[in-house]
Amino acid sequence: MKVIDNLSVIKHRIQEACEKSNRHIDDVHIIAVTKYVSPERTIEAVEAGVQHIGENRIEGLRNKQQYIENGPKWHFIGSLQTRKVKEVVDHVDYIHSLDRLSLAKEIQKRATKPIPCFVQVNASGEESKHGLAPEEVIPFIKQIQEEKLNHIHIIGLMTMAPFIDDEMVLRDVFRKVKSLQKEIIDLHIEQAPCKELSMGMSNDFEIAIEEGATYIRIGTALVGEDS
Ligand SMILES: *Cc1c(COP(=O)(O)O)cnc(C)c1O
């Protein structure tokens, strides 16, 4: 399937999810996750009109960037080792995997300007998942504020739901993150406006949108998974 055809199907599904939940389609941004595919396929996505590209490894990100100069915003969505921050921080527009103070401090040290970040939340409690437990998130944000890490701009929360079909479980995970977001917004911390929610992937993005996602991260359903 061509990316442009997949994109049109996905946009249609987004539209339906938005109608169901009384939301506006312009408030939902599609990140094409290109970690499984080639630079050629990534270029095809950009030419189809995709404005956001997500990669979970630095090598993949830098490889794609060689072929695509200006145009899309680049999202780092994978877990980020502290020692790798210096290789990535100047090359990304967003980091989705902020989950510990040591990482925040390294971003602070290496970045030359504020970086829009999502705090990653492990809302399902699965041990295999990265991210802070929900109750750790607000103390973490307050710590960033207290330590004056002004290169960290917390624009939202990111989560990965369990890879299952149980709609109620998925909804529950997304709702938990949404309600945590509201608590953070109510704190009115200048460097943590937290207006965005990065949640929803190929198998669950409609549910995520119905529960408030503003960035959905779509790999398989949009660009496929073979390079
Ligand atoms: C791979 C990946 C995705 C996309 O997954 P699909 O199921 O292929 O849509 C989204 N988010 C993260 C963090 C990923 O690693």
mmCIF file of C-alpha atoms and ligand atoms in Angstrom:
data_model
loop_
_atom_site.group_PDB
_atom_site.id
_atom_site.type_symbol
_atom_site.label_atom_id
_atom_site.label_comp_id
_atom_site.label_asym_id
_atom_site.label_seq_id
_atom_site.Cartn_x
_atom_site.Cartn_y
_atom_site.Cartn_z
ATOM 1 C CA MET A 1 0.000 0.000 0.000
ATOM 2 C CA LYS A 2 1.154 3.512 -0.747
ATOM 3 C CA VAL A 3 1.640 5.745 2.269
ATOM 4 C CA ILE A 4 -0.738 8.287 0.768
ATOM 5 C CA ASP A 5 -3.542 5.709 0.676
ATOM 6 C CA ASN A 6 -2.864 4.548 4.219
ATOM 7 C CA LEU A 7 -2.815 8.176 5.314
ATOM 8 C CA SER A 8 -6.184 8.841 3.800
ATOM 9 C CA VAL A 9 -7.702 5.815 5.583
ATOM 10 C CA ILE A 10 -6.130 6.891 8.882
ATOM 11 C CA LYS A 11 -7.360 10.476 8.517
ATOM 12 C CA HIS A 12 -10.835 9.159 7.913
ATOM 13 C CA ARG A 13 -10.630 7.047 11.067
ATOM 14 C CA ILE A 14 -9.300 10.053 13.017
ATOM 15 C CA GLN A 15 -12.204 12.127 11.751
ATOM 16 C CA GLU A 16 -14.689 9.526 12.986
ATOM 17 C CA ALA A 17 -13.031 9.293 16.390
ATOM 18 C CA CYS A 18 -13.092 13.093 16.636
ATOM 19 C CA GLU A 19 -16.778 13.242 15.763
ATOM 20 C CA LYS A 20 -17.559 10.602 18.347
ATOM 21 C CA SER A 21 -15.769 12.544 21.057
ATOM 22 C CA ASN A 22 -16.607 16.071 19.977
ATOM 23 C CA ARG A 23 -13.071 17.013 19.101
ATOM 24 C CA HIS A 24 -11.506 18.845 16.182
ATOM 25 C CA ILE A 25 -9.319 16.939 13.744
ATOM 26 C CA ASP A 26 -6.786 19.793 13.683
ATOM 27 C CA ASP A 27 -6.023 19.062 17.331
ATOM 28 C CA VAL A 28 -4.751 15.574 16.515
ATOM 29 C CA HIS A 29 -1.266 15.369 14.993
ATOM 30 C CA ILE A 30 -0.038 12.271 13.216
ATOM 31 C CA ILE A 31 3.529 11.185 13.882
ATOM 32 C CA ALA A 32 4.696 8.679 11.274
ATOM 33 C CA VAL A 33 6.871 6.172 13.118
ATOM 34 C CA THR A 34 9.476 5.117 10.576
ATOM 35 C CA LYS A 35 11.665 2.882 12.749
ATOM 36 C CA TYR A 36 10.854 -0.234 10.710
ATOM 37 C CA VAL A 37 11.186 1.294 7.263
ATOM 38 C CA SER A 38 13.717 2.712 4.824
ATOM 39 C CA PRO A 39 14.592 6.342 4.116
ATOM 40 C CA GLU A 40 12.763 5.967 0.770
ATOM 41 C CA ARG A 41 9.566 4.985 2.534
ATOM 42 C CA THR A 42 10.062 7.876 4.958
ATOM 43 C CA ILE A 43 10.435 10.305 2.055
ATOM 44 C CA GLU A 44 7.224 8.869 0.622
ATOM 45 C CA ALA A 45 5.490 9.687 3.905
ATOM 46 C CA VAL A 46 6.762 13.267 3.856
ATOM 47 C CA GLU A 47 5.664 13.667 0.255
ATOM 48 C CA ALA A 48 2.244 12.327 1.203
ATOM 49 C CA GLY A 49 1.963 15.237 3.620
ATOM 50 C CA VAL A 50 3.139 13.804 6.934
ATOM 51 C CA GLN A 51 4.568 16.632 9.052
ATOM 52 C CA HIS A 52 5.939 14.661 11.990
ATOM 53 C CA ILE A 53 8.415 11.769 11.934
ATOM 54 C CA GLY A 54 9.117 9.561 14.948
ATOM 55 C CA GLU A 55 12.168 7.368 15.503
ATOM 56 C CA ASN A 56 13.128 5.348 18.561
ATOM 57 C CA ARG A 57 16.857 5.051 17.861
ATOM 58 C CA ILE A 58 19.447 7.713 17.185
ATOM 59 C CA GLU A 59 20.935 5.791 14.248
ATOM 60 C CA GLY A 60 17.530 5.542 12.569
ATOM 61 C CA LEU A 61 16.847 9.202 13.156
ATOM 62 C CA ARG A 62 20.166 10.427 11.796
ATOM 63 C CA ASN A 63 19.959 8.078 8.843
ATOM 64 C CA LYS A 64 16.552 9.412 7.768
ATOM 65 C CA GLN A 65 17.638 12.983 8.354
ATOM 66 C CA GLN A 66 20.421 12.635 5.795
ATOM 67 C CA TYR A 67 17.784 12.251 3.124
ATOM 68 C CA ILE A 68 15.187 14.693 4.375
ATOM 69 C CA GLU A 69 16.491 18.143 5.074
ATOM 70 C CA ASN A 70 13.774 20.559 5.799
ATOM 71 C CA GLY A 71 10.157 19.859 6.287
ATOM 72 C CA PRO A 72 9.022 17.520 9.021
ATOM 73 C CA LYS A 73 9.403 17.860 12.758
ATOM 74 C CA TRP A 74 11.512 15.098 14.301
ATOM 75 C CA HIS A 75 10.290 13.228 17.367
ATOM 76 C CA PHE A 76 12.499 11.000 19.483
ATOM 77 C CA ILE A 77 10.131 8.377 20.882
ATOM 78 C CA GLY A 78 12.438 5.657 22.214
ATOM 79 C CA SER A 79 14.068 5.262 25.576
ATOM 80 C CA LEU A 80 17.059 7.545 25.721
ATOM 81 C CA GLN A 81 20.324 6.651 27.413
ATOM 82 C CA THR A 82 21.860 9.549 29.287
ATOM 83 C CA ARG A 83 25.200 9.200 27.532
ATOM 84 C CA LYS A 84 23.483 9.441 24.124
ATOM 85 C CA VAL A 85 21.763 12.753 24.800
ATOM 86 C CA LYS A 86 24.539 14.811 23.266
ATOM 87 C CA GLU A 87 24.149 12.941 19.984
ATOM 88 C CA VAL A 88 20.458 13.585 19.699
ATOM 89 C CA VAL A 89 19.537 16.797 21.429
ATOM 90 C CA ASP A 90 20.444 19.142 18.589
ATOM 91 C CA HIS A 91 18.699 17.011 16.001
ATOM 92 C CA VAL A 92 15.214 16.612 17.415
ATOM 93 C CA ASP A 93 12.233 18.882 17.822
ATOM 94 C CA TYR A 94 10.532 16.780 20.516
ATOM 95 C CA ILE A 95 11.543 14.145 23.060
ATOM 96 C CA HIS A 96 8.765 11.771 24.148
ATOM 97 C CA SER A 97 10.641 9.676 26.663
ATOM 98 C CA LEU A 98 11.626 11.941 29.540
ATOM 99 C CA ASP A 99 11.423 9.647 32.555
ATOM 100 C CA ARG A 100 14.146 10.472 35.055
ATOM 101 C CA LEU A 101 16.011 13.360 36.606
ATOM 102 C CA SER A 102 19.445 12.253 35.363
ATOM 103 C CA LEU A 103 18.113 12.445 31.810
ATOM 104 C CA ALA A 104 16.580 15.869 32.416
ATOM 105 C CA LYS A 105 19.871 17.137 33.806
ATOM 106 C CA GLU A 106 21.799 15.859 30.824
ATOM 107 C CA ILE A 107 19.343 17.498 28.408
ATOM 108 C CA GLN A 108 19.727 20.691 30.410
ATOM 109 C CA LYS A 109 23.483 20.492 30.067
ATOM 110 C CA ARG A 110 23.637 19.627 26.373
ATOM 111 C CA ALA A 111 20.777 21.582 24.847
ATOM 112 C CA THR A 112 21.345 25.092 23.589
ATOM 113 C CA LYS A 113 17.656 25.978 23.774
ATOM 114 C CA PRO A 114 14.510 24.711 25.520
ATOM 115 C CA ILE A 115 13.454 21.290 24.206
ATOM 116 C CA PRO A 116 9.756 20.392 24.066
ATOM 117 C CA CYS A 117 9.461 17.171 26.079
ATOM 118 C CA PHE A 118 6.764 14.701 27.026
ATOM 119 C CA VAL A 119 7.070 12.972 30.376
ATOM 120 C CA GLN A 120 6.633 9.256 29.773
ATOM 121 C CA VAL A 121 4.121 7.637 32.085
ATOM 122 C CA ASN A 122 3.759 3.934 32.706
ATOM 123 C CA ALA A 123 0.047 4.017 33.362
ATOM 124 C CA SER A 124 -0.590 0.294 32.993
ATOM 125 C CA GLY A 125 1.951 -0.789 35.582
ATOM 126 C CA GLU A 126 3.487 -3.352 33.230
ATOM 127 C CA GLU A 127 7.040 -4.053 34.300
ATOM 128 C CA SER A 128 8.322 -4.142 30.736
ATOM 129 C CA LYS A 129 7.267 -0.566 30.100
ATOM 130 C CA HIS A 130 9.453 2.459 30.570
ATOM 131 C CA GLY A 131 8.157 5.566 32.215
ATOM 132 C CA LEU A 132 7.315 6.941 35.616
ATOM 133 C CA ALA A 133 4.498 5.565 37.703
ATOM 134 C CA PRO A 134 1.588 8.053 37.667
ATOM 135 C CA GLU A 135 2.183 9.097 41.268
ATOM 136 C CA GLU A 136 5.813 9.918 40.495
ATOM 137 C CA VAL A 137 5.065 12.363 37.702
ATOM 138 C CA ILE A 138 4.110 15.503 39.645
ATOM 139 C CA PRO A 139 7.030 15.217 42.101
ATOM 140 C CA PHE A 140 9.309 14.762 39.075
ATOM 141 C CA ILE A 141 7.989 17.891 37.379
ATOM 142 C CA LYS A 142 8.371 19.867 40.600
ATOM 143 C CA GLN A 143 11.938 18.663 40.881
ATOM 144 C CA ILE A 144 12.700 19.881 37.373
ATOM 145 C CA GLN A 145 11.282 23.233 38.348
ATOM 146 C CA GLU A 146 13.215 23.383 41.615
ATOM 147 C CA GLU A 147 16.470 22.455 39.926
ATOM 148 C CA LYS A 148 15.823 25.235 37.386
ATOM 149 C CA LEU A 149 16.259 22.936 34.403
ATOM 150 C CA ASN A 150 15.004 25.604 32.047
ATOM 151 C CA HIS A 151 15.907 23.712 28.875
ATOM 152 C CA ILE A 152 13.175 21.221 29.695
ATOM 153 C CA HIS A 153 9.821 22.401 28.449
ATOM 154 C CA ILE A 154 7.168 19.902 29.455
ATOM 155 C CA ILE A 155 4.545 20.178 26.778
ATOM 156 C CA GLY A 156 2.706 17.001 27.675
ATOM 157 C CA LEU A 157 2.583 13.382 28.781
ATOM 158 C CA MET A 158 3.340 10.305 26.715
ATOM 159 C CA THR A 159 2.187 6.769 27.331
ATOM 160 C CA MET A 160 2.190 3.361 25.703
ATOM 161 C CA ALA A 161 -0.853 1.251 26.415
ATOM 162 C CA PRO A 162 -0.583 -2.521 26.772
ATOM 163 C CA PHE A 163 -0.598 -4.375 23.466
ATOM 164 C CA ILE A 164 -4.034 -5.917 23.852
ATOM 165 C CA ASP A 165 -7.508 -5.696 22.396
ATOM 166 C CA ASP A 166 -9.425 -5.077 25.587
ATOM 167 C CA GLU A 167 -11.010 -1.716 24.934
ATOM 168 C CA MET A 168 -11.927 -1.028 28.541
ATOM 169 C CA VAL A 169 -8.386 -1.628 29.741
ATOM 170 C CA LEU A 170 -7.013 0.676 27.043
ATOM 171 C CA ARG A 171 -9.540 3.395 27.850
ATOM 172 C CA ASP A 172 -8.688 3.118 31.478
ATOM 173 C CA VAL A 173 -4.973 3.630 30.795
ATOM 174 C CA PHE A 174 -5.595 6.665 28.579
ATOM 175 C CA ARG A 175 -8.044 8.178 31.072
ATOM 176 C CA LYS A 176 -5.566 7.825 33.878
ATOM 177 C CA VAL A 177 -3.028 9.823 31.853
ATOM 178 C CA LYS A 178 -5.626 12.423 30.893
ATOM 179 C CA SER A 179 -6.613 13.003 34.517
ATOM 180 C CA LEU A 180 -2.970 13.285 35.520
ATOM 181 C CA GLN A 181 -2.519 15.867 32.762
ATOM 182 C CA LYS A 182 -5.366 17.893 34.228
ATOM 183 C CA GLU A 183 -3.751 17.872 37.651
ATOM 184 C CA ILE A 184 -0.507 19.139 36.140
ATOM 185 C CA ILE A 185 -2.230 21.881 34.147
ATOM 186 C CA ASP A 186 -3.920 23.017 37.358
ATOM 187 C CA LEU A 187 -0.517 23.507 38.977
ATOM 188 C CA HIS A 188 0.207 26.334 36.494
ATOM 189 C CA ILE A 189 3.917 25.619 36.327
ATOM 190 C CA GLU A 190 5.373 27.850 33.655
ATOM 191 C CA GLN A 191 7.724 25.308 32.170
ATOM 192 C CA ALA A 192 5.099 22.554 32.284
ATOM 193 C CA PRO A 193 1.995 23.745 30.412
ATOM 194 C CA CYS A 194 1.323 20.078 29.624
ATOM 195 C CA LYS A 195 -1.321 20.749 26.979
ATOM 196 C CA GLU A 196 -0.440 17.718 24.845
ATOM 197 C CA LEU A 197 -0.982 13.981 25.128
ATOM 198 C CA SER A 198 1.142 11.615 23.055
ATOM 199 C CA MET A 199 -0.797 8.369 23.061
ATOM 200 C CA GLY A 200 -2.286 5.935 20.574
ATOM 201 C CA MET A 201 -0.513 3.665 18.088
ATOM 202 C CA SER A 202 -1.668 1.623 15.094
ATOM 203 C CA ASN A 203 -3.852 -0.685 17.148
ATOM 204 C CA ASP A 204 -5.437 1.777 19.559
ATOM 205 C CA PHE A 205 -5.315 5.312 18.163
ATOM 206 C CA GLU A 206 -9.062 5.831 17.870
ATOM 207 C CA ILE A 207 -9.582 5.018 21.534
ATOM 208 C CA ALA A 208 -6.644 7.277 22.425
ATOM 209 C CA ILE A 209 -8.197 10.134 20.435
ATOM 210 C CA GLU A 210 -11.558 9.636 22.102
ATOM 211 C CA GLU A 211 -9.735 9.923 25.421
ATOM 212 C CA GLY A 212 -7.850 13.094 24.494
ATOM 213 C CA ALA A 213 -4.693 12.271 22.489
ATOM 214 C CA THR A 214 -3.205 15.219 20.592
ATOM 215 C CA TYR A 215 -0.249 13.326 19.079
ATOM 216 C CA ILE A 216 -0.707 9.783 17.827
ATOM 217 C CA ARG A 217 2.322 7.688 16.902
ATOM 218 C CA ILE A 218 1.546 5.466 13.935
ATOM 219 C CA GLY A 219 4.021 3.021 12.424
ATOM 220 C CA THR A 220 2.609 -0.178 10.970
ATOM 221 C CA ALA A 221 -0.752 1.163 9.805
ATOM 222 C CA LEU A 222 0.805 4.125 8.023
ATOM 223 C CA VAL A 223 4.204 3.201 6.601
ATOM 224 C CA GLY A 224 4.174 -0.555 7.213
ATOM 225 C CA GLU A 225 6.876 -2.504 8.931
ATOM 226 C CA ASP A 226 9.222 -3.799 6.302
ATOM 227 C CA SER A 227 12.178 -1.928 4.963
HETATM 228 C C1 LIG B 1 7.059 1.544 17.363
HETATM 229 C C2 LIG B 1 6.418 2.571 18.193
HETATM 230 C C3 LIG B 1 5.180 3.132 17.826
HETATM 231 C C4 LIG B 1 4.400 2.718 16.590
HETATM 232 O O1 LIG B 1 3.917 1.414 16.681
HETATM 233 P P1 LIG B 1 2.871 0.808 15.625
HETATM 234 O O2 LIG B 1 2.144 -0.206 16.423
HETATM 235 O O3 LIG B 1 3.684 0.210 14.528
HETATM 236 O O4 LIG B 1 1.979 1.890 15.166
HETATM 237 C C5 LIG B 1 4.661 4.122 18.640
HETATM 238 N N1 LIG B 1 5.296 4.540 19.762
HETATM 239 C C6 LIG B 1 6.473 4.024 20.144
HETATM 240 C C7 LIG B 1 7.119 4.537 21.381
HETATM 241 C C8 LIG B 1 7.068 3.028 19.381
HETATM 242 O O5 LIG B 1 8.250 2.520 19.784
#
